[in-house]
CSV table of C-alpha atoms in Angstrom, one decimal:
chain,number,residue,atom,x,y,z
A,660,MET,CA,62.4,372.8,35.0
A,661,PRO,CA,62.0,376.3,33.4
A,662,SER,CA,59.8,376.6,30.3
A,663,CYS,CA,60.2,378.8,27.3
A,664,THR,CA,57.7,381.6,27.5
A,665,GLN,CA,58.9,383.6,24.5
A,666,VAL,CA,61.2,382.9,21.5
A,667,VAL,CA,63.3,386.0,20.6
A,668,GLN,CA,65.7,386.6,17.8
A,669,ASP,CA,69.1,387.9,18.7
A,670,ALA,CA,71.2,389.8,16.1
A,671,GLY,CA,74.4,388.2,17.5
A,672,ALA,CA,73.1,384.6,17.2
A,673,PRO,CA,74.1,382.4,14.3
A,674,PRO,CA,71.5,382.2,11.5
A,675,GLY,CA,68.6,380.0,12.3
A,676,VAL,CA,69.2,380.1,16.1
A,677,ALA,CA,66.6,381.7,18.4
A,678,LEU,CA,67.0,382.4,22.1
A,679,CYS,CA,64.3,381.4,24.6
A,680,ALA,CA,63.1,383.9,27.2
A,681,VAL,CA,62.8,381.7,30.2
A,682,GLY,CA,59.9,382.1,32.6
A,683,SER,CA,58.7,380.0,35.5
A,684,ALA,CA,57.4,376.5,34.8
A,685,TRP,CA,55.0,377.1,37.7
A,686,ASP,CA,52.1,379.0,36.4
A,687,GLY,CA,50.0,379.1,39.5
A,688,GLN,CA,50.1,378.8,43.3
A,689,LEU,CA,47.3,377.4,45.5
A,690,GLN,CA,46.9,380.3,47.9
A,691,ARG,CA,43.7,379.5,49.8
A,692,LEU,CA,41.7,376.3,50.5
A,693,SER,CA,38.4,376.5,52.4
A,694,ILE,CA,35.4,374.4,53.3
A,695,ALA,CA,32.0,375.7,54.1
A,696,GLU,CA,28.6,374.1,54.7
A,697,THR,CA,25.3,375.7,53.8
A,698,ALA,CA,21.8,374.1,53.6
A,699,GLY,CA,23.2,370.6,53.5
A,700,VAL,CA,25.8,371.3,50.7
A,701,THR,CA,29.5,371.3,51.6
A,702,THR,CA,31.6,373.5,49.4
A,703,VAL,CA,35.4,373.3,48.9
A,704,GLN,CA,36.9,376.4,47.3
A,705,LEU,CA,40.4,376.6,45.9
A,706,THR,CA,41.9,380.0,45.2
A,707,LEU,CA,44.9,380.2,42.8
A,708,SER,CA,47.2,383.0,41.9
A,709,ALA,CA,46.8,382.4,38.2
A,710,ARG,CA,44.6,380.6,35.7
A,711,VAL,CA,45.0,376.8,36.0
A,712,SER,CA,43.3,374.3,33.7
A,713,ALA,CA,42.5,371.6,36.3
A,714,ARG,CA,41.6,368.0,35.5
A,715,HIS,CA,39.2,366.1,37.8
A,716,PHE,CA,38.1,362.5,38.1
A,717,GLU,CA,36.6,360.1,40.7
A,718,LEU,CA,38.0,357.1,42.4
A,719,ASP,CA,36.3,354.4,44.5
A,720,ASN,CA,37.1,352.5,47.7
A,721,PRO,CA,37.0,354.9,49.4
A,722,SER,CA,35.0,357.3,47.3
A,723,ARG,CA,37.2,360.3,46.3
A,724,LEU,CA,37.2,363.3,44.0
A,725,VAL,CA,40.6,364.1,42.6
A,726,LEU,CA,41.5,367.5,41.2
A,727,ASP,CA,44.9,367.8,39.5
A,728,LEU,CA,46.4,371.2,39.1
A,729,PRO,CA,49.2,371.2,36.5
A,730,ALA,CA,52.1,373.6,36.9
A,731,THR,CA,50.9,374.6,40.4
A,732,THR,CA,52.7,374.9,43.7
A,733,ARG,CA,51.3,375.2,47.2
A,734,SER,CA,51.7,378.5,49.1
A,735,ASN,CA,54.0,378.2,52.1
A,736,THR,CA,51.3,379.7,54.2
A,737,LEU,CA,48.4,377.5,53.0
A,738,GLN,CA,46.3,376.0,55.7
A,739,VAL,CA,44.5,372.8,54.9
A,740,PRO,CA,41.1,372.9,56.7
A,741,SER,CA,39.7,370.1,58.7
A,742,ALA,CA,37.0,367.9,57.1
A,743,GLN,CA,33.4,368.8,57.7
A,744,GLY,CA,29.9,368.1,56.4
A,745,ALA,CA,30.0,365.9,53.3
A,746,ILE,CA,33.8,365.8,53.3
A,747,ASN,CA,35.5,362.9,55.1
A,748,ALA,CA,39.0,364.1,54.4
A,749,LEU,CA,40.9,366.6,52.4
A,750,ARG,CA,44.6,366.3,51.5
A,751,LEU,CA,47.2,367.5,49.1
A,752,GLY,CA,49.8,365.5,47.2
A,753,ARG,CA,52.1,365.6,44.2
A,754,PRO,CA,51.6,362.6,41.9
A,755,SER,CA,54.3,364.0,39.6
A,756,ARG,CA,56.8,366.8,39.9
A,757,ASP,CA,54.7,369.3,38.0
A,758,VAL,CA,51.2,368.5,39.3
A,759,LEU,CA,49.6,369.5,42.6
A,760,ARG,CA,46.8,367.1,43.5
A,761,VAL,CA,43.8,367.8,45.8
A,762,VAL,CA,42.0,364.7,47.1
A,763,ILE,CA,38.6,365.0,48.6
A,764,GLU,CA,37.3,361.9,50.3
A,765,LEU,CA,33.6,361.6,50.3
A,766,PRO,CA,31.1,359.3,52.1
A,767,PRO,CA,29.2,356.7,50.0
A,768,GLY,CA,26.2,358.2,48.2
A,769,VAL,CA,27.6,361.8,48.1
A,770,GLN,CA,27.4,363.6,44.7
A,771,SER,CA,29.9,366.3,43.7
A,772,VAL,CA,30.0,369.0,41.1
A,773,VAL,CA,33.2,370.8,40.0
A,774,SER,CA,33.1,374.3,38.5
A,775,SER,CA,35.5,377.2,37.9
A,776,GLU,CA,35.1,380.9,38.4
A,777,ALA,CA,37.2,384.0,37.8
A,778,ASP,CA,38.9,382.7,34.6
A,779,GLN,CA,39.9,379.4,36.2
A,780,ARG,CA,41.6,381.0,39.2
A,781,ILE,CA,38.9,379.8,41.6
A,782,TRP,CA,37.7,376.1,41.6
A,783,VAL,CA,34.6,375.1,43.5
A,784,ILE,CA,33.6,371.6,44.5
A,785,ALA,CA,30.1,371.2,45.9
A,786,ALA,CA,29.2,368.0,47.6
A,787,SER,CA,25.9,366.7,49.0
A,788,SER,CA,24.0,363.5,49.7
A,789,THR,CA,22.0,362.0,46.8
A,790,ASP,CA,18.7,363.2,48.2
A,791,ARG,CA,19.9,366.8,47.9
A,792,PRO,CA,21.6,367.6,44.5
A,793,ALA,CA,25.0,369.3,44.7
A,794,THR,CA,25.2,372.6,42.8
A,795,ALA,CA,28.2,374.8,42.6
A,796,ALA,CA,27.6,378.4,43.8
């Protein structure tokens, strides 16, 4: 559903009536998703076309880190990489019409750290076992 991005006054409109300049309800697009492993730390990087204020939380049984990206779509050319290192599985879903969800399944005992870069256009998840602290790059 479109959202109102700007309210404008129109001289031809009845008094007290404003028109809405309609923009896209989708603010961002997930353009790239990558996994890399360096020195025992596995990093998942999400690159978006626009700033997105993500929400993240953890779930158990199995252990998962969930990153919700509101008002975000998935690029038609996006490739979801195969799991590696401290990542058991990586998948995308849509829990509601306006949220793109990234689910990262982790083995027991793995810690994760979520951070953003480039004005929230890049989100980084670093995961490692408990004997090696995870730090975002």
